[in-house]
Coordinates of C-alpha atoms in Angstrom, one line a residue:
V1 CA -99.8 -55.6 23.0
A2 CA -102.4 -55.0 20.1
S3 CA -105.6 -56.9 19.2
Q4 CA -105.2 -58.5 16.0
N5 CA -107.7 -60.9 14.2
G6 CA -108.8 -61.4 17.0
Q7 CA -105.1 -62.7 19.6
I8 CA -103.7 -60.0 22.1
V9 CA -100.2 -60.0 20.1
I10 CA -97.0 -58.2 21.5
V11 CA -96.4 -55.6 19.4
A12 CA -92.8 -55.5 21.6
P13 CA -91.3 -56.5 25.0
I14 CA -89.6 -53.2 26.8
E15 CA -86.4 -53.8 27.1
N16 CA -85.1 -55.0 30.2
T17 CA -88.1 -55.7 32.0
P18 CA -89.9 -58.9 33.3
A19 CA -91.1 -59.3 30.0
E20 CA -88.4 -59.3 27.9
R21 CA -85.4 -60.9 30.6
A22 CA -89.5 -64.1 30.3
G23 CA -88.6 -64.7 27.0
L24 CA -91.2 -63.0 25.2
R25 CA -90.8 -61.6 21.7
A26 CA -92.5 -58.9 18.8
G27 CA -95.6 -61.6 17.2
D28 CA -95.9 -63.7 19.7
A29 CA -99.3 -64.3 20.4
I30 CA -100.7 -64.4 23.9
L31 CA -103.4 -67.4 24.4
E32 CA -104.0 -67.3 28.8
V33 CA -103.9 -65.7 30.9
D34 CA -103.6 -67.1 34.8
G35 CA -105.1 -69.9 32.4
E36 CA -107.7 -68.1 30.8
S37 CA -108.4 -67.8 26.7
T38 CA -107.4 -64.5 26.2
E39 CA -110.2 -65.8 22.4
G40 CA -112.1 -62.7 22.2
W41 CA -110.3 -59.8 23.9
S42 CA -110.0 -56.5 23.6
Q43 CA -106.4 -54.5 24.4
E44 CA -107.9 -53.0 26.7
K45 CA -109.2 -55.8 28.6
A46 CA -106.5 -57.8 28.5
V47 CA -104.0 -55.0 29.7
L48 CA -105.7 -54.6 33.0
R49 CA -105.7 -58.8 33.2
I50 CA -101.6 -58.8 32.7
R51 CA -100.8 -55.2 34.8
G52 CA -101.0 -55.9 38.5
Q53 CA -98.8 -55.1 41.6
A54 CA -94.9 -55.3 41.3
G55 CA -93.6 -58.5 43.1
T56 CA -97.1 -60.3 41.9
K57 CA -97.4 -63.2 39.3
V58 CA -99.2 -64.1 36.2
T59 CA -98.8 -67.1 33.8
L60 CA -99.0 -66.2 30.2
K61 CA -99.6 -69.3 28.0
I62 CA -98.1 -67.9 24.5
R63 CA -97.6 -69.0 20.5
H64 CA -94.3 -67.8 19.2
T65 CA -93.9 -66.5 15.6
D66 CA -92.4 -69.7 14.9
D67 CA -95.4 -72.7 16.4
Q68 CA -93.7 -73.2 19.4
E69 CA -96.1 -73.0 22.6
E70 CA -94.9 -71.7 26.0
T71 CA -96.3 -71.1 29.7
L72 CA -94.8 -68.2 31.1
E73 CA -95.2 -67.5 35.2
I74 CA -93.5 -63.1 34.7
E75 CA -93.2 -61.9 38.5
R76 CA -94.6 -58.2 37.9
D77 CA -92.9 -55.1 38.5
E78 CA -92.6 -51.7 37.8
I79 CA -91.5 -50.5 34.3
K80 CA -90.4 -47.2 34.4
V81 CA -89.3 -46.9 30.2
Q82 CA -87.1 -44.2 28.5
S83 CA -88.8 -44.2 25.6
V84 CA -85.4 -42.9 23.3
T85 CA -81.8 -44.8 23.2
S86 CA -78.7 -44.6 21.6
L87 CA -77.3 -47.9 21.9
P88 CA -78.2 -50.8 19.2
P89 CA -78.5 -54.6 20.2
G90 CA -75.5 -55.5 21.0
G91 CA -74.0 -52.6 22.2
A92 CA -72.5 -50.5 19.5
L93 CA -73.1 -50.5 15.3
K94 CA -71.3 -52.5 13.5
D95 CA -70.6 -53.5 9.3
G96 CA -70.7 -56.4 7.6
A97 CA -67.8 -57.7 8.1
G98 CA -68.4 -57.3 12.3
D99 CA -66.2 -54.1 12.4
E100 CA -67.6 -51.7 14.6
I101 CA -69.0 -48.2 13.1
S102 CA -67.7 -44.7 15.0
D103 CA -68.9 -41.9 13.2
V104 CA -72.3 -43.1 12.2
G105 CA -74.7 -42.9 15.5
Y106 CA -77.9 -44.9 16.1
I107 CA -80.9 -44.1 18.0
H108 CA -83.5 -46.1 18.1
I109 CA -87.4 -44.7 19.5
R110 CA -89.4 -47.2 21.5
E111 CA -92.1 -44.9 22.0
F112 CA -93.7 -41.4 21.2
N113 CA -94.9 -40.3 24.9
E114 CA -94.0 -37.0 26.9
Q115 CA -90.3 -37.3 27.1
T116 CA -89.7 -38.6 24.2
L117 CA -88.9 -34.8 22.3
E118 CA -86.9 -34.0 25.6
E119 CA -84.2 -37.2 25.4
L120 CA -83.8 -36.9 22.0
R121 CA -82.7 -33.9 21.1
A122 CA -80.2 -34.9 24.0
S123 CA -79.6 -38.2 21.5
L124 CA -79.0 -36.1 18.7
R125 CA -77.0 -33.2 20.2
D126 CA -74.8 -36.0 21.4
A127 CA -74.5 -37.3 17.6
V128 CA -73.4 -34.4 16.0
G129 CA -72.2 -32.9 18.8
S130 CA -69.9 -35.8 18.3
G131 CA -69.2 -35.6 15.0
K132 CA -71.7 -38.3 13.2
K133 CA -72.2 -37.9 9.2
G134 CA -75.2 -39.0 9.3
L135 CA -77.6 -41.6 12.0
I136 CA -79.6 -44.6 12.1
L137 CA -83.6 -44.0 13.8
D138 CA -83.9 -46.9 13.8
L139 CA -88.8 -47.4 13.9
R140 CA -89.0 -51.0 14.6
N141 CA -91.3 -52.4 17.3
N142 CA -92.4 -48.7 18.2
P143 CA -96.5 -49.3 19.1
G144 CA -96.7 -45.5 18.4
G145 CA -98.2 -43.4 20.9
L146 CA -99.1 -39.2 21.2
L147 CA -99.4 -37.3 18.2
N148 CA -97.9 -34.3 18.9
A149 CA -95.1 -36.3 20.1
T150 CA -94.7 -37.3 16.4
A151 CA -94.5 -34.6 15.4
Q152 CA -91.9 -32.8 17.5
V153 CA -89.9 -36.0 16.4
A154 CA -90.4 -34.7 13.2
D155 CA -89.3 -31.3 14.0
E156 CA -86.1 -31.6 14.8
F157 CA -85.5 -33.7 11.3
L158 CA -86.9 -30.4 9.2
D159 CA -86.2 -26.8 9.0
G160 CA -88.8 -24.1 8.2
D161 CA -92.4 -24.3 7.6
K162 CA -93.2 -27.2 6.2
L163 CA -96.0 -29.3 7.0
I164 CA -96.3 -32.8 8.9
L165 CA -98.7 -34.0 9.7
T166 CA -102.7 -33.0 9.5
E167 CA -105.0 -34.3 12.0
R168 CA -108.7 -34.0 10.7
E169 CA -111.3 -34.4 12.9
R170 CA -115.1 -36.6 12.6
D171 CA -116.4 -33.3 12.3
G172 CA -114.3 -31.9 9.3
T173 CA -112.4 -30.2 11.7
E174 CA -108.9 -29.6 10.6
S175 CA -105.0 -29.5 12.1
Q176 CA -102.1 -28.6 10.5
F177 CA -98.5 -29.6 12.6
K178 CA -95.4 -27.8 10.9
S179 CA -91.5 -27.9 11.3
H180 CA -90.5 -24.5 12.8
A181 CA -86.6 -23.6 12.2
G182 CA -83.5 -24.6 14.4
G183 CA -84.4 -28.7 14.2
V184 CA -81.3 -30.4 15.8
A185 CA -80.5 -32.5 13.2
V186 CA -82.0 -30.9 10.3
Q187 CA -78.1 -31.4 8.6
V188 CA -78.0 -34.5 9.4
P189 CA -78.4 -37.5 6.6
V190 CA -80.7 -40.1 8.3
V191 CA -81.5 -43.6 7.1
I192 CA -84.8 -44.6 9.0
L193 CA -85.3 -48.1 10.0
Q194 CA -89.5 -49.9 10.1
N195 CA -91.1 -53.0 9.7
R196 CA -92.7 -53.7 6.7
F197 CA -96.7 -53.1 7.2

């Protein structure tokens, strides 16, 4: 979730979790948690109130992006997040005619965490090793994560000594993240899918 314009908004429900199964979608606004209005809540307060022990329930009043409101009771569960997946929604890449595309790989990065680099490398090796002519890198509904992990991901697509990003602290101190030789996907054409800004 994120705090946007004074509302608590769902950035993206994690696949195969109670939230997704209950029907929560990206862009939904959480109006109430257990009957209490979320107006003026911080992101941190919302997370603390929604999270809880597995098996307990939380009731959320939601306004979907089509302005329909709904109250949902969701049973909490332990969430184990895989940050990288290699299957698109529906299970296979298809062209406009509905025919399956087998020579292009698909990788979805859900968030940037400690496991992302290892999971990404495994997916890239599979794609490159199976002879894919190109890759679709899906970053839609990715709420972000660790700065170091984002730089490591970029490094797999860049070769040599290229500047990935510069981090500037409040005191003016700068740190640069640069690419290294040997990225897994430096020779593969990539298309990136992202949300509108």
